CSV table of C-alpha atoms in Angstrom, one decimal:
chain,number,residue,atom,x,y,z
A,588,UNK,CA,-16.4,-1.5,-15.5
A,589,UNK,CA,-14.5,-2.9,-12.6
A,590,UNK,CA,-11.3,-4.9,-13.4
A,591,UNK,CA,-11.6,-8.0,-11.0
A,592,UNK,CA,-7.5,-8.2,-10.9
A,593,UNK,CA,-7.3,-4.9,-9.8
A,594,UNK,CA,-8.0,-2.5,-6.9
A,595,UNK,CA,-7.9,1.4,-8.0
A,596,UNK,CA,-7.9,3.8,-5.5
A,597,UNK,CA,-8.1,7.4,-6.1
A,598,UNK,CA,-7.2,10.0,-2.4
A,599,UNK,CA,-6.3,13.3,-1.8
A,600,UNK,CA,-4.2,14.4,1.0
A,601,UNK,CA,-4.1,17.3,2.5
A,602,UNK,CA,-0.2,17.3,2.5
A,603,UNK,CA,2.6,17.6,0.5
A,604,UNK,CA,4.0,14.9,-1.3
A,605,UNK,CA,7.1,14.8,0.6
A,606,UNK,CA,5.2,14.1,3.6
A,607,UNK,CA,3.5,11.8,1.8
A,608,UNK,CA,6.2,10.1,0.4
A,609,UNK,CA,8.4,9.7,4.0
A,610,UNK,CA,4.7,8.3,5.4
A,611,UNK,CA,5.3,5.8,2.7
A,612,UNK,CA,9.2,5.1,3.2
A,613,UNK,CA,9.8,5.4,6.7
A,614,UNK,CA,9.1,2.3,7.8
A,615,UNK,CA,8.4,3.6,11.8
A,616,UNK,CA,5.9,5.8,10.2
A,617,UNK,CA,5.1,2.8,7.5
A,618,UNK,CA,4.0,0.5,10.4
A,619,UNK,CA,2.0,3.2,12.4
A,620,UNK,CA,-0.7,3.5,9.6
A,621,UNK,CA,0.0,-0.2,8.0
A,622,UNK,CA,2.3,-2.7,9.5
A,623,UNK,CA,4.8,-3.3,11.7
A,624,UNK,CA,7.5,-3.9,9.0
A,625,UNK,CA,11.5,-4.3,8.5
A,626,UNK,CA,10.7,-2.4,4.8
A,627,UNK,CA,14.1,-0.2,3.5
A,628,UNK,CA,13.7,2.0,0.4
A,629,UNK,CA,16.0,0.4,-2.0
A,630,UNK,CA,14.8,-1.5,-5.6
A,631,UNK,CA,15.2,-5.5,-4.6
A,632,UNK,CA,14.8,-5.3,-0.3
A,633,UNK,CA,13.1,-7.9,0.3
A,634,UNK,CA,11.0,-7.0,3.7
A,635,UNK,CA,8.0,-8.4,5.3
A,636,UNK,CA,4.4,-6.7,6.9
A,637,UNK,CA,3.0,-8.6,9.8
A,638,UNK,CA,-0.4,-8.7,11.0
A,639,UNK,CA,-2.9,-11.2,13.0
A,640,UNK,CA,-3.4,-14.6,11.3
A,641,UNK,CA,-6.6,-15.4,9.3
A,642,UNK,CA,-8.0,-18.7,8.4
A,643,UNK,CA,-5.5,-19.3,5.1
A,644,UNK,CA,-3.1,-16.7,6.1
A,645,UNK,CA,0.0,-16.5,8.7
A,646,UNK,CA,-0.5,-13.1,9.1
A,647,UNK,CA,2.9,-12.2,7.4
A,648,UNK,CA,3.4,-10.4,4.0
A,649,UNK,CA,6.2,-11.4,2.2
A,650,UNK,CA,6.9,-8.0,-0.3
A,651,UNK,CA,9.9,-6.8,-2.4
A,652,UNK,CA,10.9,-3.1,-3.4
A,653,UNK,CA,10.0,-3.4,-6.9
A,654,UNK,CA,10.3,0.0,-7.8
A,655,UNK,CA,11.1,3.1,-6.4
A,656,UNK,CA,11.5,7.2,-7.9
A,657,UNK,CA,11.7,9.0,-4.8
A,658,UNK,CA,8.9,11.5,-4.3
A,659,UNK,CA,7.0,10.0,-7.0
A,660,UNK,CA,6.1,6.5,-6.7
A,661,UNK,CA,7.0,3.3,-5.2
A,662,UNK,CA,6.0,-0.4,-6.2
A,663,UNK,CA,6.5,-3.8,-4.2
A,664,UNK,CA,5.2,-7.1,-4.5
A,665,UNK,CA,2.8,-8.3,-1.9
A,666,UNK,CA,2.5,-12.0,-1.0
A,667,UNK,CA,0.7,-13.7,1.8
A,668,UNK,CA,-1.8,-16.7,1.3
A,669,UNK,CA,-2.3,-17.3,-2.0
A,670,UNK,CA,-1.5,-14.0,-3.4
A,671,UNK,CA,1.0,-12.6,-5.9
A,672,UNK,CA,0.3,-9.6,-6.2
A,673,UNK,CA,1.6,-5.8,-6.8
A,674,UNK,CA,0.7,-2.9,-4.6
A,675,UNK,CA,2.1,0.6,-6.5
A,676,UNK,CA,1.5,4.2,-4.7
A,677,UNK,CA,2.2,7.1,-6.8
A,678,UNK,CA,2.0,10.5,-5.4
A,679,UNK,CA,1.3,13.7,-8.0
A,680,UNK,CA,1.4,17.2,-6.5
A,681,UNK,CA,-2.0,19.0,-6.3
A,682,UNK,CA,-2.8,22.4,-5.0
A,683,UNK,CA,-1.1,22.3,-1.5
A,684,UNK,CA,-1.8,18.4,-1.0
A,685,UNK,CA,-1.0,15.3,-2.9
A,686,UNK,CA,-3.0,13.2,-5.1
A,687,UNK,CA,-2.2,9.6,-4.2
A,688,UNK,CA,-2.8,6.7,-6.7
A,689,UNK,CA,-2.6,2.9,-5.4
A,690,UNK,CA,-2.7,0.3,-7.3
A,691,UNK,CA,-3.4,-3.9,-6.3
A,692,UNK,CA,-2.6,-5.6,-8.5
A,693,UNK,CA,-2.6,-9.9,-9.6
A,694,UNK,CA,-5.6,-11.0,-8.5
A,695,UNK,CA,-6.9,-14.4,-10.1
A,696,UNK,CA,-10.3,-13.5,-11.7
A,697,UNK,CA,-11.4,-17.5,-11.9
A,698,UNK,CA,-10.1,-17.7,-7.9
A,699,UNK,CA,-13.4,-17.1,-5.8
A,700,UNK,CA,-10.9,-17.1,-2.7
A,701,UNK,CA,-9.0,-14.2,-4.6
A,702,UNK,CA,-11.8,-12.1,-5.3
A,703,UNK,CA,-13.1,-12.4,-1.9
A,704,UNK,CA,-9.4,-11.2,-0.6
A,705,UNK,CA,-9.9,-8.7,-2.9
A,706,UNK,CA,-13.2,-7.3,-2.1
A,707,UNK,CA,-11.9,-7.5,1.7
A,708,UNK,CA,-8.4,-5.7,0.6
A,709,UNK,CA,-10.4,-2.9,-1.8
A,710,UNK,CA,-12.7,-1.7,1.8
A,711,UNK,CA,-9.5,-1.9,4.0
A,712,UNK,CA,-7.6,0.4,1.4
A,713,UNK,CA,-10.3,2.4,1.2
A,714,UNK,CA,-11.5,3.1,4.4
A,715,UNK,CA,-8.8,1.7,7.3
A,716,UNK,CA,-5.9,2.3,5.9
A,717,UNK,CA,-6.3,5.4,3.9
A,718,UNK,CA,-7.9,6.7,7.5
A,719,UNK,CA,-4.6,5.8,8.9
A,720,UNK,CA,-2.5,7.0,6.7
A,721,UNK,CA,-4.2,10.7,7.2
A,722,UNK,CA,-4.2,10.3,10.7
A,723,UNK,CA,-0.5,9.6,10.6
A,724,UNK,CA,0.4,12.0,8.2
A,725,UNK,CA,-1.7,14.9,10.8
A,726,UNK,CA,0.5,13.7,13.6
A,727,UNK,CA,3.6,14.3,11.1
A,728,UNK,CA,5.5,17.9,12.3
């Protein structure tokens, strides 16, 4: 059963996790497979993703290093619209790749504006930004 507050994603990546993780934490390399950003890895840097405006959304991501154990996993918060929500990436070694885990996190099950966010935010995580991500990480020498 699906958790409607949730989006779980589940990727393996051909790379190690320190790869991984400075595709993650460099924001240059952050903003070629996400968003152009002014993201720093330290615990409370408060940062911001920008993208095109949507009906209900400026097009800016407001987000705060939450959490960070380098290598291993990072957390932020992720606001824009009407969200408050969490987006966590944790990164497990695996054969000669990486196992990533995201997490989103906080979205209002009652909110049919939320869920539809969420439905739209599950496919791009799954499919754009995840295809990003490798593409980035390929380029990576």
């Amino acid at each position: 059963m699906t958790d409607p507050r949730t989006i779980r994603v589940d990727e393996f990546l051909a790379h190690p996790p320190a790869r991984v993780w400075r595709a993650l934490t460099d924001p240059d390399l952050l903003a070629r497979w996400l968003m152009p950003n002014d993201f720093r890895p330290a615990v409370g840097h408060a940062f911001t993703f920008r993208t095109d405006p949507q009906p209900g959304f400026d097009g800016i991501v407001h987000c705060e290093v939450l959490a960070l154990e380098p290598g291993r996993r990072l957390s932020i918060s992720w606001r824009g619209g009407p969200l408050d929500t969490t987006v966590t990436w944790t990164l497990v070694p695996e054969g000669r790749g990486t196992r990533l885990f995201l997490v989103h996190d906080g979205f209002d099950p009652d909110d049919p504006a939320q869920q539809l966010t969420a439905n739209i935010l599950g496919q791009g995580w799954r499919s754009n930004v995840l295809v990003a991500l490798q593409a980035a990480l390929n380029d990576l020498t």
